[in-house]
């Protein structure tokens, strides 16, 4: 057992001793790539989505220096036909890149990585003779030639160096050249049974080409068949909520909402585990990354990025082209780049079928709100803080206060919404009622009765407030909006909810540029 080679299964054993949700079918997916042209995998996910846990699991499974059968005997992978074939069959090299960036801050870091791994690998083969001038790859080639041994190489947080060094710097270029030396050469197919890299970002591009185009990438944008192995599904979270006697609806409100490929409802796994074991739903996201970085991107305001963030805080979606991003958080050329970074960082979710991004859940909305509040967007910050007052005025039936409150939000958000359609008006209304998410499940364009209600707010469990049905109109009057709610029979779809309904009609007069409001109990 060494520092980097054949570390055994201790890491995964600690994982199994903790609260563990079975994601072992990832092993079967990786097994299918071994000794194929797809053996080089790069899985990128945002922080706290189980990347390191998966890396420890793979190390325990493949490492030939230990017997891991009992660790996997009760997991799904044990039923897979490839389980026995590859269990504890390879020399595993495990490199956690963060252990180096904490020790070495200059361009010598890559030399230290190569030298330390080389020393460890050579010590594992005392019977072989090595040439002093050989680098790590040279030593692995000699080992493979002499013994026929194949290695499984795991790099956790592969992009940590990329976040430390500027593009074009000596340190960055040295690192990319080292990766090419290790994995780009044709001899790498002889040396490695498989390579598994994980990090936040996909492999860096130069113009439109990847620095290592032999890697198959599985990212937040293009997860391939890896989507279900990272993040928790509804069924998994429901199981945890029952085990710990927690409120599933609260967990869903706080941590659901990620779409990863075809997996349309994925939860942040770290936050769920924290919530069920601590007994409290709150934002655990703050400990995973600095929102100051997000604020920096927002302040760039490429092509109206600010407006798009505001629209998403109001419950909307935004079109995004993710293909031009160079996978480098320090190179942001456009709004699409900035939005794509936020997707990779987990602050936005991406619907690849529609090509849109959106804020996934309550927890992330909190952090984006923090980011907005650290910018100079004073009017937006004021609107967000006043939204609790607007909700209270609505519940009290104060039509004049509601109309004035919506007026204020509109005036302070005119850059986002020219009010050329009802979707724009709906976005301002959603922003005006931003605080309602604390007490309500907010739906925009909910299918109801004979049509669509623009906004429906359904009380959360243990919230003693009426449901709200909001209809929006242009150049009519608020009574017309109320009449439309009744005519389309929106309330019929809400009969399963106990308590009263408030019907809220809002009209915008383009001539006077003012709103009027009508509120009725139902």
XYZ file of C-alpha atoms in Angstrom:
522
model
C 0.000 0.000 0.000
C 1.369 3.399 -1.004
C 0.421 7.037 -0.869
C -0.988 7.013 -4.400
C -0.909 3.433 -5.659
C -2.965 0.608 -4.176
C -4.375 2.643 -1.309
C -6.860 -0.109 -0.481
C -10.547 0.323 0.310
C -10.390 2.375 3.496
C -11.908 5.455 1.836
C -14.986 3.634 0.636
C -15.281 1.729 3.894
C -15.722 5.090 5.664
C -18.378 5.976 3.088
C -20.258 2.748 3.824
C -20.056 3.457 7.549
C -21.900 6.735 6.874
C -25.367 7.244 5.365
C -24.900 5.758 1.894
C -27.297 5.699 -1.047
C -26.406 2.925 -3.466
C -24.839 4.347 -6.623
C -22.727 1.260 -7.321
C -24.208 0.711 -10.785
C -21.725 3.366 -11.865
C -19.145 0.573 -11.636
C -20.984 -1.467 -14.266
C -21.028 1.563 -16.586
C -17.271 2.034 -16.141
C -16.634 -1.728 -16.520
C -18.170 -1.592 -19.977
C -15.532 0.939 -21.039
C -12.459 -0.996 -19.803
C -9.976 -1.939 -22.532
C -12.110 -0.149 -25.131
C -11.492 3.116 -26.942
C -13.904 4.695 -24.454
C -11.752 3.784 -21.443
C -10.865 7.445 -20.723
C -13.744 9.057 -18.803
C -14.128 12.578 -17.405
C -17.156 13.074 -15.158
C -17.768 16.696 -14.162
C -20.361 17.762 -11.608
C -20.837 20.713 -9.303
C -19.582 20.556 -5.733
C -21.190 18.161 -3.279
C -22.754 15.956 -5.947
C -20.917 12.803 -4.913
C -17.870 12.971 -7.193
C -15.249 12.075 -4.578
C -17.474 9.402 -3.060
C -17.773 7.760 -6.482
C -13.991 7.942 -6.974
C -13.415 6.187 -3.623
C -15.936 3.527 -4.595
C -14.171 2.836 -7.884
C -10.791 2.677 -6.133
C -12.089 0.118 -3.626
C -13.621 -2.002 -6.372
C -10.645 -2.139 -8.751
C -7.729 -2.144 -6.266
C -5.917 -5.496 -6.359
C -4.186 -4.933 -3.015
C -7.359 -5.559 -0.979
C -10.450 -7.743 -0.851
C -13.548 -5.551 -1.217
C -16.151 -8.243 -1.814
C -17.987 -7.718 1.473
C -18.165 -3.948 0.888
C -20.153 -4.527 -2.301
C -22.028 -7.741 -1.476
C -25.295 -5.967 -0.593
C -25.109 -3.351 -3.363
C -26.649 -3.387 -6.829
C -23.315 -3.956 -8.556
C -23.016 -7.403 -6.961
C -25.865 -8.565 -9.220
C -24.172 -7.316 -12.384
C -22.533 -9.919 -14.648
C -19.296 -7.879 -14.789
C -18.916 -7.771 -10.998
C -16.644 -10.788 -10.557
C -14.584 -10.160 -13.679
C -13.057 -6.853 -12.565
C -13.326 -6.987 -8.764
C -9.893 -6.170 -7.231
C -8.016 -6.897 -10.456
C -5.919 -3.783 -11.128
C -3.189 -1.593 -9.780
C -5.048 1.598 -8.919
C -3.341 4.993 -8.915
C -5.422 7.527 -6.990
C -4.547 11.212 -7.281
C -6.487 13.874 -5.373
C -5.316 17.062 -7.050
C -6.360 19.274 -4.134
C -3.660 17.687 -1.977
C -1.067 19.283 -4.266
C -2.566 22.737 -4.745
C -2.582 23.223 -0.983
C 1.161 22.516 -0.868
C 2.521 23.982 -4.091
C 1.433 27.365 -5.400
C 3.895 27.918 -8.231
C 4.707 26.350 -11.599
C 6.692 23.564 -9.906
C 3.441 21.812 -8.940
C 3.371 19.550 -12.009
C 6.957 18.445 -11.446
C 6.109 17.551 -7.842
C 3.038 15.590 -8.957
C 5.037 13.538 -11.427
C 7.963 12.940 -9.059
C 5.836 11.870 -6.085
C 3.666 9.502 -8.122
C 6.716 8.104 -9.893
C 8.453 7.355 -6.579
C 5.353 5.601 -5.247
C 4.828 3.523 -8.379
C 8.474 2.466 -8.601
C 8.471 1.429 -4.928
C 5.581 -0.937 -5.698
C 7.860 -2.811 -8.143
C 11.158 -3.255 -6.265
C 12.158 -6.144 -8.542
C 12.276 -3.916 -11.638
C 15.049 -1.575 -12.747
C 14.057 1.939 -13.757
C 15.915 4.641 -15.647
C 16.404 7.781 -13.583
C 15.469 10.133 -16.410
C 12.101 8.439 -16.856
C 8.998 10.381 -15.909
C 5.908 8.721 -14.437
C 4.582 7.605 -17.813
C 7.986 6.209 -18.733
C 7.980 4.092 -15.570
C 4.449 2.837 -16.210
C 5.437 1.838 -19.725
C 8.397 -0.150 -18.409
C 6.180 -1.863 -15.833
C 3.565 -2.768 -18.421
C 6.208 -4.083 -20.803
C 7.899 -6.211 -18.118
C 4.858 -7.535 -16.268
C 1.812 -6.968 -18.457
C 0.106 -5.166 -15.551
C -2.641 -2.734 -16.476
C -3.441 0.268 -14.306
C -6.653 2.041 -13.407
C -5.908 5.740 -12.887
C -8.287 7.944 -10.875
C -7.840 11.726 -10.712
C -10.188 13.472 -8.296
C -10.703 17.237 -8.797
C -8.706 17.122 -12.015
C -9.486 20.799 -12.725
C -8.300 22.151 -9.372
C -5.061 23.321 -11.019
C -7.051 24.976 -13.804
C -8.788 27.097 -11.177
C -5.457 28.125 -9.658
C -3.456 29.130 -12.740
C -4.262 31.679 -15.411
C -4.791 30.512 -19.008
C -1.495 30.503 -20.881
C 0.594 30.538 -17.705
C 3.546 28.224 -17.346
C 1.777 26.230 -14.636
C -1.328 25.743 -16.771
C 0.602 24.765 -19.870
C 2.756 22.341 -17.887
C -0.304 20.654 -16.477
C -2.041 20.251 -19.835
C 1.178 18.883 -21.342
C 1.451 16.420 -18.447
C -2.123 15.221 -19.054
C -1.362 14.797 -22.739
C 1.805 12.881 -21.932
C -0.096 10.561 -19.610
C -3.217 9.894 -21.625
C -2.979 11.181 -25.200
C -0.220 8.926 -26.512
C -1.239 5.650 -28.149
C 0.837 3.764 -25.557
C -1.678 4.867 -22.910
C -4.074 2.257 -24.303
C -1.565 -0.440 -23.338
C -0.797 0.968 -19.897
C -4.305 1.795 -18.658
C -7.282 -0.522 -18.352
C -9.223 2.633 -17.631
C -8.898 6.255 -16.525
C -11.518 8.097 -14.504
C -11.209 11.841 -13.940
C -13.692 13.892 -11.992
C -14.011 17.609 -11.370
C -16.285 20.596 -11.724
C -15.433 21.448 -15.331
C -15.155 19.347 -18.492
C -11.757 19.111 -20.180
C -10.457 22.507 -21.270
C -10.876 23.456 -24.925
C -8.576 25.346 -27.230
C -10.878 27.224 -29.566
C -13.393 24.427 -30.237
C -11.163 21.384 -29.656
C -10.630 19.590 -26.358
C -7.089 19.433 -25.001
C -7.618 15.651 -24.718
C -10.240 14.627 -27.216
C -9.836 10.929 -26.441
C -11.745 11.442 -23.182
C -15.470 10.706 -23.128
C -17.053 13.523 -21.137
C -20.065 13.305 -18.847
C -20.953 16.805 -17.659
C -23.890 18.739 -16.194
C -24.653 19.738 -19.786
C -23.929 16.402 -21.514
C -24.160 13.652 -18.860
C -24.594 10.731 -21.248
C -25.608 7.601 -19.339
C -24.107 8.894 -16.071
C -26.947 11.211 -15.019
C -28.550 8.923 -12.418
C -25.284 8.084 -10.661
C -24.796 11.599 -9.300
C -27.476 13.348 -7.301
C -30.445 11.691 -5.589
C -33.683 10.675 -7.282
C -37.136 11.303 -5.815
C -37.411 7.669 -4.735
C -34.052 7.805 -2.970
C -34.965 11.002 -1.129
C -38.385 9.610 -0.224
C -36.647 6.578 1.282
C -34.374 8.822 3.347
C -37.288 10.997 4.468
C -39.131 7.909 5.737
C -36.036 6.503 7.435
C -35.388 9.739 9.336
C -39.044 10.784 9.651
C -38.513 14.007 7.701
C -40.948 15.995 5.570
C -40.430 14.932 1.953
C -42.225 18.029 0.613
C -39.766 20.276 2.418
C -36.794 18.315 1.073
C -38.272 18.599 -2.408
C -38.805 22.345 -2.060
C -35.246 22.950 -0.925
C -33.097 20.548 -2.928
C -34.949 19.164 -5.988
C -35.058 20.661 -9.461
C -31.877 19.610 -11.259
C -32.266 18.136 -14.701
C -29.214 16.075 -15.609
C -29.704 14.682 -19.082
C -32.855 12.582 -19.113
C -33.025 12.591 -15.303
C -35.555 15.374 -14.831
C -35.770 15.521 -11.049
C -32.447 15.242 -9.217
C -31.710 16.460 -5.695
C -28.475 17.890 -4.307
C -27.217 14.800 -2.402
C -25.000 16.521 0.154
C -27.740 18.941 1.151
C -30.295 16.152 1.478
C -27.996 14.112 3.735
C -27.256 17.190 5.841
C -30.952 17.986 6.144
C -32.157 14.505 7.098
C -29.367 13.857 9.597
C -29.491 17.326 11.183
C -33.265 17.525 11.109
C -33.455 20.892 9.429
C -33.861 22.070 5.850
C -31.763 25.111 5.141
C -29.121 26.222 2.666
C -26.043 24.039 2.962
C -24.850 25.387 -0.356
C -22.939 28.315 1.161
C -20.241 25.958 2.393
C -19.663 24.530 -1.091
C -18.545 27.609 -2.981
C -18.272 31.375 -2.784
C -21.215 33.276 -4.218
C -18.803 36.156 -4.761
C -17.667 34.289 -7.883
C -21.242 34.173 -9.125
C -21.685 37.873 -8.359
C -18.603 38.573 -10.453
C -20.158 36.865 -13.479
C -23.485 38.604 -12.924
C -21.820 42.007 -12.742
C -20.282 41.435 -16.164
C -23.870 41.721 -17.484
C -22.992 40.423 -20.942
C -25.873 41.052 -23.357
C -28.363 41.547 -20.553
C -27.222 38.753 -18.245
C -28.543 40.782 -15.321
C -31.980 40.806 -16.897
C -31.902 37.051 -17.362
C -30.930 36.448 -13.739
C -33.834 38.640 -12.633
C -36.172 36.763 -14.963
C -35.054 33.431 -13.490
C -35.484 34.719 -9.946
C -39.038 35.436 -11.080
C -39.473 31.785 -12.034
C -38.647 32.075 -15.732
C -36.334 30.169 -18.052
C -33.593 31.573 -20.271
C -32.250 30.322 -23.583
C -28.579 29.342 -23.506
C -26.049 28.008 -26.002
C -23.626 25.832 -24.015
C -21.429 24.734 -26.935
C -19.110 27.753 -27.154
C -17.800 27.725 -23.608
C -14.098 26.826 -23.461
C -14.462 25.047 -20.104
C -12.379 27.650 -18.338
C -14.042 29.791 -15.678
C -11.512 32.564 -16.229
C -12.407 32.932 -19.920
C -15.906 34.387 -20.207
C -16.667 36.010 -23.546
C -20.446 36.158 -23.603
C -23.701 35.758 -21.715
C -23.875 32.141 -22.887
C -20.436 31.503 -21.359
C -21.508 32.994 -18.041
C -24.741 31.001 -17.942
C -22.873 27.803 -18.863
C -20.432 28.363 -15.999
C -23.368 28.756 -13.613
C -24.769 25.450 -14.914
C -21.463 23.656 -14.294
C -21.221 25.232 -10.834
C -24.742 24.028 -10.001
C -26.350 27.454 -9.648
C -28.565 26.781 -12.664
C -30.149 23.662 -14.099
C -30.146 22.916 -17.831
C -32.975 21.473 -19.888
C -31.157 20.176 -22.954
C -34.341 19.403 -24.873
C -35.495 23.029 -24.776
C -32.033 24.591 -24.565
C -32.962 26.643 -21.493
C -31.599 27.131 -18.002
C -33.385 27.992 -14.772
C -32.941 28.152 -10.998
C -33.503 24.606 -9.724
C -34.680 25.035 -6.148
C -35.104 27.104 -3.009
C -31.571 26.510 -1.739
C -29.910 27.772 -4.904
C -32.341 30.675 -5.201
C -31.172 31.765 -1.758
C -27.554 31.759 -2.864
C -28.302 33.602 -6.091
C -30.203 36.168 -4.062
C -27.101 36.563 -1.886
C -25.073 37.040 -5.056
C -27.481 39.682 -6.348
C -27.388 41.475 -3.000
C -23.611 41.726 -3.237
C -23.914 43.588 -6.551
C -24.980 47.172 -7.196
C -28.480 46.192 -8.337
C -30.142 48.317 -5.654
C -33.628 48.479 -7.247
C -33.809 44.704 -7.648
C -32.586 44.135 -4.110
C -35.251 46.541 -2.861
C -37.953 44.709 -4.846
C -36.914 41.360 -3.407
C -36.994 42.702 0.123
C -40.396 44.324 -0.378
C -41.978 41.162 -1.740
C -42.968 39.949 1.745
C -44.987 43.152 2.210
C -46.703 42.600 -1.138
C -47.700 39.063 -0.190
C -49.108 40.277 3.115
C -51.091 43.024 1.367
C -52.537 40.383 -0.977
C -53.591 38.132 1.880
C -55.228 41.125 3.579
C -57.109 42.007 0.382
C -55.476 45.420 0.099
C -55.934 45.931 -3.647
C -54.438 49.435 -3.739
C -51.269 48.335 -1.910
C -50.864 45.371 -4.275
C -51.240 47.587 -7.354
C -48.679 50.050 -5.990
C -46.303 47.247 -5.069
C -46.435 45.778 -8.573
C -45.985 49.295 -10.001
C -42.797 49.679 -7.961
C -41.339 46.372 -9.118
C -42.189 47.191 -12.719
C -40.549 50.605 -12.496
C -37.406 49.101 -11.021
C -37.255 46.238 -13.516
C -38.101 48.035 -16.750
C -34.852 46.905 -18.324
C -36.023 43.304 -18.197
C -39.553 43.705 -19.230
C -40.909 45.995 -21.872
C -44.345 44.487 -21.188
C -44.809 43.388 -24.767
C -46.479 40.137 -23.729
C -48.111 38.430 -20.779
C -45.025 36.325 -20.111
C -43.106 39.509 -19.351
C -45.845 40.680 -17.012
C -45.915 37.245 -15.355
C -42.181 37.500 -14.738
C -42.550 40.840 -12.951
C -45.439 39.483 -10.888
C -43.354 36.426 -9.922
C -40.486 38.692 -8.919
C -42.866 40.886 -6.942
C -44.090 37.805 -5.077
C -40.583 36.388 -4.621
C -41.023 35.936 -0.865
C -44.086 33.754 -1.495
C -41.766 30.804 -2.176
C -41.213 30.665 1.597
C -44.864 29.764 2.129
C -46.156 28.542 -1.228
C -45.369 26.195 -4.075
C -45.419 28.668 -6.961
C -46.474 27.544 -10.425
C -46.402 29.674 -13.533
C -48.925 28.826 -16.273
C -50.536 25.954 -14.355
C -52.946 23.939 -16.542
C -56.335 24.440 -14.890
C -59.921 24.019 -16.001
C -60.314 25.188 -19.605
C -57.020 27.048 -19.839
C -53.921 28.213 -18.010
C -53.750 30.297 -14.875
C -50.793 32.677 -15.155
C -49.607 32.086 -11.594
C -50.944 29.682 -8.966
C -49.561 29.634 -5.426
C -50.433 26.564 -3.386
C -49.751 26.691 0.374
C -47.051 24.425 1.664
C -47.763 21.996 4.464
C -48.448 23.640 7.816
C -49.002 27.042 6.156
C -52.348 28.486 7.236
C -52.962 30.731 4.251
C -55.296 30.577 1.249
C -54.140 29.447 -2.177
C -53.712 32.269 -4.693
C -54.775 32.198 -8.340
C -53.382 35.151 -10.295
C -54.606 36.156 -13.750
C -52.872 38.896 -15.760
C -54.381 41.199 -18.359
C -53.360 44.037 -20.675
C -55.464 47.154 -21.291
C -58.600 45.647 -19.776
C -59.442 45.875 -16.111
C -58.815 43.763 -13.062
C -62.464 42.636 -13.007
C -61.930 41.080 -16.440
C -59.055 39.081 -15.040
C -61.234 37.839 -12.176
C -63.998 36.930 -14.641
C -61.511 34.926 -16.691
C -60.425 32.973 -13.632
C -64.053 32.019 -12.963
C -64.854 31.369 -16.625
C -61.926 29.001 -17.053
C -62.799 27.256 -13.800
C -59.272 27.487 -12.437
C -60.365 26.899 -8.831
C -61.811 23.482 -9.769
C -58.264 22.136 -10.075
C -57.520 23.259 -6.518
C -60.409 21.555 -4.741
C -58.057 19.019 -3.153
C -56.444 21.840 -1.160
C -58.133 22.745 2.106
C -58.899 26.322 3.004
C -59.957 29.322 0.980
C -58.806 30.626 -2.372
C -57.947 34.193 -3.231
C -58.571 35.165 -6.828
C -56.205 37.959 -7.822
C -56.710 39.870 -11.045
C -53.964 42.229 -12.220
C -54.286 44.505 -15.245
C -51.610 46.689 -16.823
C -52.688 49.829 -18.650
C -50.171 50.637 -21.363
C -51.387 54.225 -21.653
C -51.047 55.181 -18.006
C -48.297 52.606 -17.333
C -49.999 51.612 -14.104
C -51.489 48.461 -12.666
C -54.823 47.874 -11.020
C -55.769 44.931 -8.860
C -58.919 43.101 -7.859
C -58.975 40.468 -5.088
C -61.876 38.147 -4.315
C -62.286 35.332 -1.831
C -63.580 32.101 -3.321
